[in-house]
Each structure stands twice: as C-alpha cells, then as structure tokens.
Short mmCIF file of C-alpha atoms in Angstrom, two decimals:
data_model
loop_
_atom_site.label_atom_id
_atom_site.label_comp_id
_atom_site.label_asym_id
_atom_site.label_seq_id
_atom_site.Cartn_x
_atom_site.Cartn_y
_atom_site.Cartn_z
CA MET A 1 -15.61 23.78 -23.25
CA GLN A 2 -16.87 22.77 -19.82
CA GLU A 3 -14.16 21.30 -17.58
CA ARG A 4 -14.80 17.72 -16.58
CA THR A 5 -14.38 16.81 -12.93
CA LEU A 6 -14.22 13.52 -11.04
CA ARG A 7 -17.35 12.08 -9.44
CA ARG A 8 -17.61 12.07 -5.60
CA SER A 9 -19.01 8.67 -4.67
CA LEU A 10 -16.74 7.17 -1.97
CA THR A 11 -18.03 6.87 1.61
CA LEU A 12 -16.15 5.97 4.81
CA PRO A 13 -16.83 2.18 4.71
CA VAL A 14 -15.89 1.84 1.04
CA LEU A 15 -12.81 4.06 1.44
CA THR A 16 -11.65 2.12 4.52
CA LEU A 17 -12.00 -1.19 2.70
CA TYR A 18 -10.25 0.33 -0.32
CA GLY A 19 -7.25 1.28 1.83
CA LEU A 20 -7.27 -1.90 3.92
CA GLY A 21 -7.31 -4.05 0.81
CA ASN A 22 -4.30 -2.29 -0.63
CA ILE A 23 -2.35 -2.61 2.62
CA LEU A 24 -3.19 -6.30 3.06
CA GLY A 25 -2.59 -7.22 -0.56
CA ALA A 26 0.85 -5.68 -0.54
CA GLY A 27 2.56 -7.89 1.98
CA ILE A 28 1.17 -10.69 4.07
CA TYR A 29 0.12 -12.85 1.11
CA VAL A 30 3.34 -12.25 -0.84
CA LEU A 31 6.33 -11.46 1.40
CA ILE A 32 5.86 -13.01 4.85
CA GLY A 33 8.23 -15.84 3.92
CA LYS A 34 10.88 -13.41 2.65
CA VAL A 35 10.72 -11.43 5.91
CA ALA A 36 11.02 -14.63 7.94
CA GLY A 37 14.07 -15.58 5.86
CA HIS A 38 15.91 -12.49 7.14
CA SER A 39 14.40 -12.06 10.62
CA GLY A 40 13.83 -15.66 11.72
CA GLU A 41 12.02 -15.85 15.03
CA ASN A 42 12.29 -12.04 15.24
CA THR A 43 9.79 -11.68 12.38
CA ILE A 44 7.18 -10.27 14.78
CA LEU A 45 9.68 -7.62 15.91
CA SER A 46 10.42 -6.68 12.29
CA PHE A 47 6.72 -6.25 11.58
CA LEU A 48 6.27 -4.09 14.69
CA ILE A 49 9.22 -1.84 13.74
CA ALA A 50 7.79 -1.45 10.25
CA MET A 51 4.36 -0.67 11.72
CA ILE A 52 5.72 2.09 13.98
CA ILE A 53 7.57 3.75 11.09
CA ALA A 54 4.50 3.52 8.87
CA THR A 55 2.19 4.84 11.60
CA LEU A 56 4.21 8.02 12.09
CA THR A 57 3.86 8.86 8.41
CA ALA A 58 0.20 7.79 8.36
CA LEU A 59 -0.52 10.33 11.11
CA SER A 60 1.15 13.01 8.98
CA TYR A 61 -0.98 11.99 6.02
CA MET A 62 -4.09 12.24 8.19
CA GLU A 63 -3.44 15.92 8.91
CA LEU A 64 -2.32 16.75 5.39
CA SER A 65 -5.33 15.06 3.78
CA SER A 66 -7.55 17.11 6.07
CA ARG A 67 -5.79 20.33 5.03
CA TYR A 68 -5.58 19.67 1.29
CA PRO A 69 -8.10 17.05 0.03
CA LEU A 70 -6.88 16.98 -3.58
CA SER A 71 -5.61 14.42 -6.11
CA ALA A 72 -1.81 14.26 -6.54
CA SER A 73 -1.90 14.88 -2.81
CA ALA A 74 1.78 14.41 -1.90
CA SER A 75 2.78 16.82 -4.66
CA ILE A 76 0.25 19.36 -3.42
CA TYR A 77 1.53 18.94 0.15
CA LEU A 78 5.11 19.68 -0.87
CA HIS A 79 4.07 22.61 -3.04
CA LYS A 80 2.25 24.14 -0.07
CA ALA A 81 5.34 23.59 2.10
CA PHE A 82 8.19 24.55 -0.22
CA GLY A 83 6.62 26.16 -3.30
CA LYS A 84 8.99 24.29 -5.61
CA ARG A 85 7.32 22.88 -8.71
CA LEU A 86 10.19 20.52 -9.53
CA LEU A 87 10.11 19.01 -6.03
CA SER A 88 6.33 18.60 -6.18
CA VAL A 89 6.43 16.86 -9.54
CA GLY A 90 9.37 14.75 -8.37
CA VAL A 91 7.61 13.33 -5.32
CA GLY A 92 4.51 12.64 -7.38
CA MET A 93 6.52 10.66 -9.91
CA ILE A 94 8.35 8.81 -7.11
CA LEU A 95 4.97 7.63 -5.81
CA VAL A 96 3.79 6.70 -9.31
CA PHE A 97 6.91 4.61 -9.96
CA GLY A 98 6.65 3.12 -6.46
CA GLY A 99 3.07 2.08 -7.20
CA ILE A 100 4.09 0.61 -10.55
CA ALA A 101 6.86 -1.45 -8.90
CA SER A 102 4.46 -2.57 -6.16
CA ALA A 103 1.81 -3.65 -8.66
CA SER A 104 4.40 -5.50 -10.73
CA ALA A 105 5.49 -7.42 -7.61
CA LEU A 106 1.88 -8.23 -6.78
CA THR A 107 1.28 -9.40 -10.34
CA LYS A 108 4.08 -11.92 -9.92
CA GLY A 109 2.47 -13.03 -6.66
CA PHE A 110 -0.87 -13.45 -8.44
CA ALA A 111 0.72 -15.55 -11.17
CA GLY A 112 2.43 -17.73 -8.56
CA TYR A 113 -0.81 -18.43 -6.72
CA LEU A 114 -2.62 -19.12 -10.00
CA ASN A 115 0.13 -21.50 -11.08
CA SER A 116 -0.27 -23.45 -7.82
CA ILE A 117 -3.79 -24.36 -9.00
CA PHE A 118 -3.43 -24.43 -12.79
CA THR A 119 -0.31 -24.77 -14.90
CA VAL A 120 -0.12 -21.48 -16.77
CA ASN A 121 2.36 -19.16 -18.42
CA GLN A 122 2.82 -16.89 -15.42
CA THR A 123 4.01 -13.88 -17.41
CA LEU A 124 1.05 -13.95 -19.81
CA ALA A 125 -1.39 -14.53 -16.94
CA GLY A 126 -0.04 -11.49 -15.11
CA ILE A 127 -0.17 -9.26 -18.17
CA GLY A 128 -3.74 -10.35 -18.93
CA MET A 129 -4.77 -9.52 -15.37
CA ILE A 130 -3.29 -6.01 -15.61
CA ILE A 131 -5.14 -5.30 -18.88
CA LEU A 132 -8.48 -6.45 -17.47
CA LEU A 133 -8.05 -4.37 -14.32
CA ALA A 134 -7.14 -1.30 -16.38
CA LEU A 135 -10.47 -1.65 -18.19
CA VAL A 136 -12.28 -1.91 -14.85
CA ALA A 137 -10.47 1.19 -13.55
CA ILE A 138 -11.47 3.15 -16.65
CA LYS A 139 -15.09 2.10 -16.23
CA GLY A 140 -15.46 4.10 -13.02
CA ILE A 141 -14.17 4.80 -9.51
CA GLY A 142 -17.41 3.55 -7.98
CA GLU A 143 -17.15 0.20 -9.74
CA SER A 144 -13.41 -0.03 -9.03
CA ALA A 145 -13.76 0.81 -5.33
CA LYS A 146 -16.65 -1.61 -4.87
CA LEU A 147 -14.68 -4.38 -6.56
CA ALA A 148 -11.70 -3.52 -4.35
CA ALA A 149 -13.96 -3.62 -1.28
CA LEU A 150 -15.27 -7.06 -2.30
CA PHE A 151 -11.75 -8.40 -2.73
CA THR A 152 -10.80 -6.86 0.61
CA LEU A 153 -13.53 -8.81 2.36
CA VAL A 154 -12.18 -11.97 0.71
CA GLU A 155 -8.63 -11.10 1.88
CA VAL A 156 -9.77 -10.47 5.45
CA PHE A 157 -11.80 -13.69 5.41
CA GLY A 158 -8.71 -15.65 4.39
CA LEU A 159 -6.60 -14.18 7.20
CA LEU A 160 -9.38 -14.74 9.72
CA ILE A 161 -9.59 -18.40 8.67
CA ILE A 162 -5.87 -18.82 9.36
CA ILE A 163 -6.18 -17.06 12.73
CA TRP A 164 -9.26 -19.07 13.72
CA ALA A 165 -7.82 -22.42 12.58
CA GLY A 166 -4.54 -21.65 14.32
CA HIS A 167 -5.92 -20.09 17.50
CA SER A 168 -4.54 -22.92 19.61
CA HIS A 169 -1.05 -21.92 18.47
CA LEU A 170 -1.68 -18.38 19.73
CA SER A 171 -2.35 -19.59 23.26
CA ALA A 172 0.29 -22.34 23.26
CA GLY A 173 3.14 -20.46 21.65
CA ASP A 174 5.88 -18.66 23.57
CA PHE A 175 6.57 -15.41 21.75
CA THR A 176 8.77 -13.70 24.34
CA ALA A 177 11.92 -14.73 22.45
CA ALA A 178 10.65 -12.82 19.40
CA PHE A 179 11.44 -9.52 21.17
CA GLY A 180 15.01 -10.38 22.11
CA ILE A 181 17.30 -10.18 19.09
CA ASP A 182 18.54 -13.61 18.05
CA PRO A 183 22.39 -13.49 17.87
CA ALA A 184 22.26 -15.64 14.75
CA ILE A 185 20.08 -13.00 13.08
CA GLY A 186 21.55 -9.86 14.57
CA LEU A 187 20.17 -6.34 14.48
CA SER A 188 20.91 -6.06 10.77
CA GLY A 189 18.69 -9.08 10.04
CA VAL A 190 15.85 -7.60 12.08
CA LEU A 191 16.16 -4.22 10.37
CA PHE A 192 16.35 -5.70 6.88
CA GLY A 193 13.28 -7.75 7.73
CA ALA A 194 11.61 -4.52 8.88
CA PHE A 195 12.58 -2.90 5.57
CA LEU A 196 10.79 -5.68 3.67
CA ALA A 197 7.90 -5.77 6.15
CA PHE A 198 7.44 -2.03 5.65
CA TYR A 199 6.24 -2.94 2.16
CA ALA A 200 3.34 -4.72 3.86
CA PHE A 201 2.13 -1.51 5.53
CA ILE A 202 2.19 0.89 2.61
CA GLY A 203 -1.11 1.67 0.95
CA PHE A 204 -2.57 4.46 3.07
CA GLU A 205 -0.65 6.95 0.92
CA ASP A 206 -2.64 5.70 -2.07
CA MET A 207 -5.94 6.49 -0.39
CA VAL A 208 -5.40 10.25 -0.41
CA ASN A 209 -5.09 10.31 -4.19
CA VAL A 210 -8.83 9.67 -4.55
CA ALA A 211 -9.68 12.61 -2.26
CA GLU A 212 -11.58 14.40 -5.03
CA GLU A 213 -13.84 11.35 -5.33
CA VAL A 214 -14.65 11.13 -1.57
CA LYS A 215 -17.68 12.54 0.17
CA LYS A 216 -16.69 14.97 2.99
CA PRO A 217 -12.98 14.26 2.43
CA ARG A 218 -11.61 16.50 5.23
CA THR A 219 -13.06 14.21 7.89
CA THR A 220 -13.66 10.96 6.00
CA MET A 221 -10.11 10.54 4.68
CA PRO A 222 -8.18 10.83 7.99
CA LEU A 223 -10.55 8.44 9.75
CA ALA A 224 -10.34 5.90 6.91
CA ILE A 225 -6.52 6.03 7.01
CA LEU A 226 -6.52 5.35 10.77
CA LEU A 227 -9.07 2.53 10.59
CA SER A 228 -7.37 0.74 7.70
CA LEU A 229 -3.93 0.82 9.34
CA VAL A 230 -5.20 -0.35 12.75
CA LEU A 231 -7.15 -3.24 11.23
CA ALA A 232 -4.20 -4.29 9.05
CA THR A 233 -1.80 -4.26 12.01
CA ILE A 234 -4.04 -6.48 14.15
CA LEU A 235 -4.48 -9.00 11.34
CA TYR A 236 -0.76 -9.01 10.47
CA ILE A 237 0.52 -9.62 13.98
CA LEU A 238 -1.97 -12.43 14.64
CA VAL A 239 -1.17 -14.16 11.34
CA VAL A 240 2.59 -13.85 11.92
CA MET A 241 2.20 -15.32 15.43
CA VAL A 242 0.19 -18.29 14.09
CA SER A 243 2.65 -18.80 11.24
CA LEU A 244 5.76 -18.81 13.44
CA SER A 245 4.19 -21.13 15.99
CA ALA A 246 2.61 -23.58 13.54
CA VAL A 247 5.31 -23.70 10.86
CA GLY A 248 8.45 -21.88 11.98
CA ALA A 249 10.59 -19.25 10.32
CA SER A 250 12.83 -21.60 8.34
CA GLU A 251 9.94 -23.39 6.66
CA LEU A 252 8.20 -20.09 5.92
CA ALA A 253 11.37 -18.79 4.32
CA GLY A 254 11.71 -21.87 2.13
CA SER A 255 8.14 -21.81 0.80
CA SER A 256 7.08 -20.04 -2.40
CA ALA A 257 3.52 -19.89 -1.01
CA PRO A 258 4.03 -19.51 2.76
CA LEU A 259 0.41 -18.92 3.75
CA ASN A 260 -0.62 -22.02 1.81
CA LEU A 261 1.82 -23.95 4.00
CA VAL A 262 0.44 -22.38 7.19
CA PHE A 263 -3.15 -23.03 6.16
CA ASP A 264 -2.38 -26.66 5.37
CA ARG A 265 -0.65 -27.09 8.74
CA VAL A 266 -3.35 -25.52 10.92
CA SER A 267 -6.49 -26.66 9.08
CA HIS A 268 -5.50 -29.83 7.17
CA LEU A 269 -7.63 -28.58 4.28
CA SER A 270 -6.54 -28.04 0.69
CA PRO A 271 -4.27 -25.00 0.35
CA ALA A 272 -6.10 -24.21 -2.90
CA TYR A 273 -8.54 -22.15 -0.83
CA ILE A 274 -5.78 -19.82 0.30
CA SER A 275 -4.38 -19.74 -3.23
CA LEU A 276 -7.71 -18.36 -4.45
CA ILE A 277 -7.78 -15.81 -1.64
CA GLY A 278 -4.15 -14.89 -2.32
CA MET A 279 -5.10 -14.26 -5.95
CA ALA A 280 -7.91 -11.97 -4.81
CA ALA A 281 -5.49 -10.09 -2.54
CA THR A 282 -2.97 -9.48 -5.29
CA ILE A 283 -5.65 -8.50 -7.82
CA ASN A 284 -6.93 -5.97 -5.31
CA GLY A 285 -3.48 -4.50 -4.74
CA VAL A 286 -2.85 -4.08 -8.46
CA LEU A 287 -6.26 -2.43 -8.99
CA VAL A 288 -5.62 0.09 -6.22
CA GLN A 289 -2.16 0.91 -7.59
CA LEU A 290 -3.68 1.49 -11.03
CA ILE A 291 -6.13 3.93 -9.52
CA MET A 292 -3.45 5.64 -7.43
CA GLY A 293 -0.95 6.13 -10.25
CA SER A 294 -3.51 7.47 -12.68
CA ARG A 295 -4.92 9.92 -10.11
CA ILE A 296 -1.47 11.32 -9.32
CA LEU A 297 -0.79 11.92 -13.02
CA TYR A 298 -4.28 13.44 -13.35
CA GLY A 299 -3.66 15.71 -10.37
CA LEU A 300 -0.23 16.85 -11.58
CA SER A 301 -1.68 17.63 -14.98
CA SER A 302 -4.65 19.46 -13.45
CA GLN A 303 -2.19 21.72 -11.62
CA GLY A 304 -0.51 22.50 -14.94
CA TRP A 305 2.67 20.61 -13.98
CA LEU A 306 2.34 17.87 -16.64
CA ASN A 307 0.96 17.75 -20.17
CA LYS A 308 -2.81 18.21 -20.29
CA ARG A 309 -3.23 14.82 -21.88
CA PHE A 310 -2.65 13.22 -18.47
CA SER A 311 -5.78 14.94 -17.10
CA TYR A 312 -8.01 13.74 -19.94
CA VAL A 313 -11.26 12.54 -18.35
CA HIS A 314 -13.40 10.02 -20.20
CA PRO A 315 -16.62 11.82 -21.16
CA ALA A 316 -18.90 8.97 -20.07
CA TYR A 317 -17.03 7.27 -17.21
CA LYS A 318 -15.50 10.42 -15.63
CA THR A 319 -12.16 8.70 -15.06
CA PRO A 320 -8.59 9.61 -16.20
CA ALA A 321 -8.50 7.07 -19.03
CA PHE A 322 -5.21 8.04 -20.71
CA SER A 323 -3.26 8.05 -17.43
CA THR A 324 -4.79 4.70 -16.44
CA MET A 325 -3.63 2.98 -19.62
CA LEU A 326 -0.17 4.55 -19.35
CA VAL A 327 0.27 3.26 -15.79
CA ALA A 328 -0.96 -0.20 -16.83
CA GLY A 329 1.63 -0.30 -19.63
CA ALA A 330 4.41 0.60 -17.20
CA MET A 331 3.28 -2.18 -14.86
CA ILE A 332 3.57 -4.69 -17.68
CA LEU A 333 7.15 -3.54 -18.32
CA GLY A 334 7.90 -4.03 -14.60
CA VAL A 335 6.59 -7.60 -14.72
CA LEU A 336 8.79 -8.34 -17.72
CA GLY A 337 11.95 -6.73 -16.35
CA PHE A 338 12.31 -7.47 -12.60
CA GLY A 339 12.03 -10.20 -9.94
CA LEU A 340 9.66 -10.21 -6.95
CA VAL A 341 12.10 -9.27 -4.17
CA SER A 342 13.79 -6.63 -6.33
CA LEU A 343 10.42 -5.03 -7.03
CA ALA A 344 9.53 -5.05 -3.32
CA GLU A 345 12.88 -3.44 -2.43
CA ILE A 346 12.47 -0.80 -5.15
CA THR A 347 8.95 -0.06 -3.90
CA SER A 348 10.03 0.34 -0.28
CA LEU A 349 12.97 2.55 -1.23
CA LEU A 350 10.85 4.85 -3.40
CA ILE A 351 7.98 5.09 -0.92
CA LEU A 352 10.33 5.74 2.02
CA SER A 353 11.96 8.56 0.04
CA ALA A 354 8.55 10.09 -0.66
CA PHE A 355 7.50 9.68 2.99
CA THR A 356 10.65 11.51 4.10
CA LEU A 357 9.70 14.50 1.96
CA VAL A 358 6.03 14.45 3.00
CA ASN A 359 6.91 14.40 6.71
CA ALA A 360 9.38 17.24 6.19
CA GLY A 361 6.69 19.18 4.35
CA LEU A 362 4.19 18.86 7.19
CA ALA A 363 6.85 19.96 9.71
CA VAL A 364 7.49 23.11 7.66
CA ILE A 365 3.76 23.83 7.33
CA LYS A 366 3.24 23.43 11.08
CA LEU A 367 6.20 25.67 11.92
CA ARG A 368 4.57 28.45 9.90
CA LYS A 369 1.54 28.18 12.23
CA GLN A 370 -0.90 28.69 9.37
CA THR A 371 -4.48 29.37 10.40
CA GLU A 372 -6.16 26.96 7.99
CA LYS A 373 -9.24 25.15 9.24
CA VAL A 374 -8.11 21.56 9.86
CA ALA A 375 -10.19 18.69 11.21
CA VAL A 376 -7.19 16.59 12.31
CA LYS A 377 -3.92 17.88 13.79
CA VAL A 378 -0.88 15.99 15.09
CA PRO A 379 1.99 17.29 17.28
CA LEU A 380 5.11 18.59 15.53
CA PHE A 381 7.22 15.70 16.80
CA VAL A 382 5.16 13.25 14.68
CA PRO A 383 6.38 14.45 11.25
CA VAL A 384 9.88 15.04 12.66
CA LEU A 385 10.15 11.46 13.94
CA GLY A 386 8.47 10.19 10.77
CA CYS A 387 11.08 11.95 8.65
CA LEU A 388 14.03 10.70 10.72
CA SER A 389 12.79 7.10 10.88
CA CYS A 390 12.28 6.95 7.11
CA ILE A 391 15.75 8.40 6.50
CA GLY A 392 17.23 5.86 8.91
CA LEU A 393 15.62 2.92 7.14
CA VAL A 394 16.74 4.20 3.72
CA ILE A 395 20.33 4.66 4.93
CA PHE A 396 20.36 1.18 6.41
CA GLN A 397 19.06 -0.34 3.17
CA LEU A 398 21.62 1.51 1.03
CA PHE A 399 24.70 1.20 3.24
CA GLY A 400 23.97 -1.23 6.08
CA GLN A 401 24.14 -4.49 4.20
#
C-alpha cells in the first residue's frame, strides 16, 4: 500500500499569519486583565520580561526548524540531541497537553465574548465551536491555514483600532513608572504577571509542527517565526500602553472583558465590535491548537513511537483525521473540567517545561559541532539562556508564591 504523505501548500505569508494569529489569540484578548491584576502599573514590564524569555526560545526554534523540518518537531529535536525515545515522546505529549489546555482556556474566552452579545449556555457554545473547528481541520491544512489567516487579519484589525482610537493616550501617558517596581506589587507580582503574560507569547512552537506542509521549510519556517513574534510584540506593548493609560490596571483587573472596556473608553463605540473580534481571536487560537496537537501525534506515530492509528491520513483530505478528533475530544474535557486561569497556568507550566528541554537539546547539538547544512544559526549562549530563564520561571511559579 502506498504511504500517504501530507500536502505542502503553506507559503511565508500564510505561515506568518498562522503563527501570528495563534500568538495573538492566546493572550491579549483573554488574559490582559488577569496580568494587570497581579502586576498593576508594572504590566508593561511583565509583558517585556515574558517577551524576552519567549524570544530566546523562539531563536532556538528557528535554528532547529531549519535543521529538522519535520512534524512532531520538538520530539525530533530531542531525539537528535539525546537519542532517548521516552524523552522524545514525553516532550511531544507535554506540548500536546499544553495545546489542549490552551485551547480549552481560549474556548472559555470565546464563550465569554459570545455571552456578552447573546445570552447562551457558554459550555455548550464552546463545545459546539470545538466540534466545528475539528471538521474544518480535517477538511485540509490549506483551508484551515487560510481560515486562520483570515481570523488573524480580524484580530490585528481589532488591536489596531484600539491603538488608533487610543493614540492620544500613548503620547499623553507617562510610562516611566512602569519600569520601576511598585512596592505594593513587589518583584513577585511582576514575575507572576510575567508568568501569565508568557502565555500570550506562546504559539511559535506550534508553527514548526506543520513543517511537512510548508514550501521550502528550512528557510520559510525560521523567517515566519521571527516575523510573527516581532509583530505580536509590537501590537502587545502598544495595546497594553493604551489600556493602562485609558483605563488603569485596577479596572482592567476587575473586568471580565478588559479590551471591551478599553475600546468603550477610547472610542465611545459599542464594545460589541471588540466582542466579535475577540471571538475571532479565540476561534483562531483553538483551530491552530487543533492542528498542532494532531500533527505532533501524527509525527510521533510516523516515527514509530506511537500506535500507527495516530498517523492515519484521510485518503481524500490528506490530513491526520483520527488524531484531530482525539485532540478535539480532549479539549472538550478540558472545558468541562477546569477554569480559565487554571488552564492558562497549566499551559504556561507545560510549555515552559518543554521549552527547557528544547533549549537544552539545541545546546547539546551545537556542542557536538555537527556539520549539517543549516540556513539559520544562533550563538550557543541563546539556548543556554533560554533554558535557564525557563527553569527560573517554572521554579518561581512552583515555589515562589
């Protein structure tokens, strides 16, 4: 029987929007108020700390994706570094469960935005959304990525509206105090805010799991990772600055829909517009996590590390249909079993653990001075610092509170 393979159809613009949409959907529309609740006026500082930690690991992913452009990428990276099957499968499953927790949190955010417009059963609305997106993901990576790109444009448009409507607050606000730690907040408040804000920067690690569906992946993937993270950082910092100046940290923390509050304050228009955009952002994030989780399971199975059923490819759509439905079912269980902040904390903890291992893997590979042809290389100190910073944030979360 002829082996079925995935279809290469993703280009740099689509892949960049795919990654950007997942990064944006994960945080700014859902958790900015929660971060402000811990960090207060130091919210900008928390976001910057989270960005630096995420960037170190993103640089490591850029080199690794250029070396090994395969699905189940993190597992492949660790297998190349350590040659331990159990470790490789373990990190893959950590990322799958992290994606499931992330999507479950986003589903709750979607239901909250929908409920601000129409009175609905939020649990049933979230479950229905997951099922519909699973069907889209099975239909094809081209259709899924294009839908994700469309939603990304909507997300970016929403953030740009807030920035444009609140531009006077950017010029009038005094943000110098944001970089001096408020004694009432303390370093622990800033770091816990950074831990939550880190959730807003994850997403680039999902991009590499569609490497086998990307055209010229060795050069396209690293550039798309860099572009998506840079664009997300610029949008985040500007939106946080507008939000703090126009509304203030205490009001942001007390709102269940913080960007609705900001939009109402800076534009005096109905916040329903931002609710619709927030729904698009969360839908996008869930769709990308569905794709990511199913591709990791597909990749692990293709390597012979999981049951072959996980690498079943639909004969017509050329997508991993069984793995997609399995991941969707796990997301539904997450929606039923956990709260929003708990899901965000679980996601950050799992992803940070995986990032620690991935950075360590790249450091080992670089120390071997292998002669592989690589389009993108980073200095050794990048994965070392990436590893240490992720460990530090995990330790703080587990023992620093």
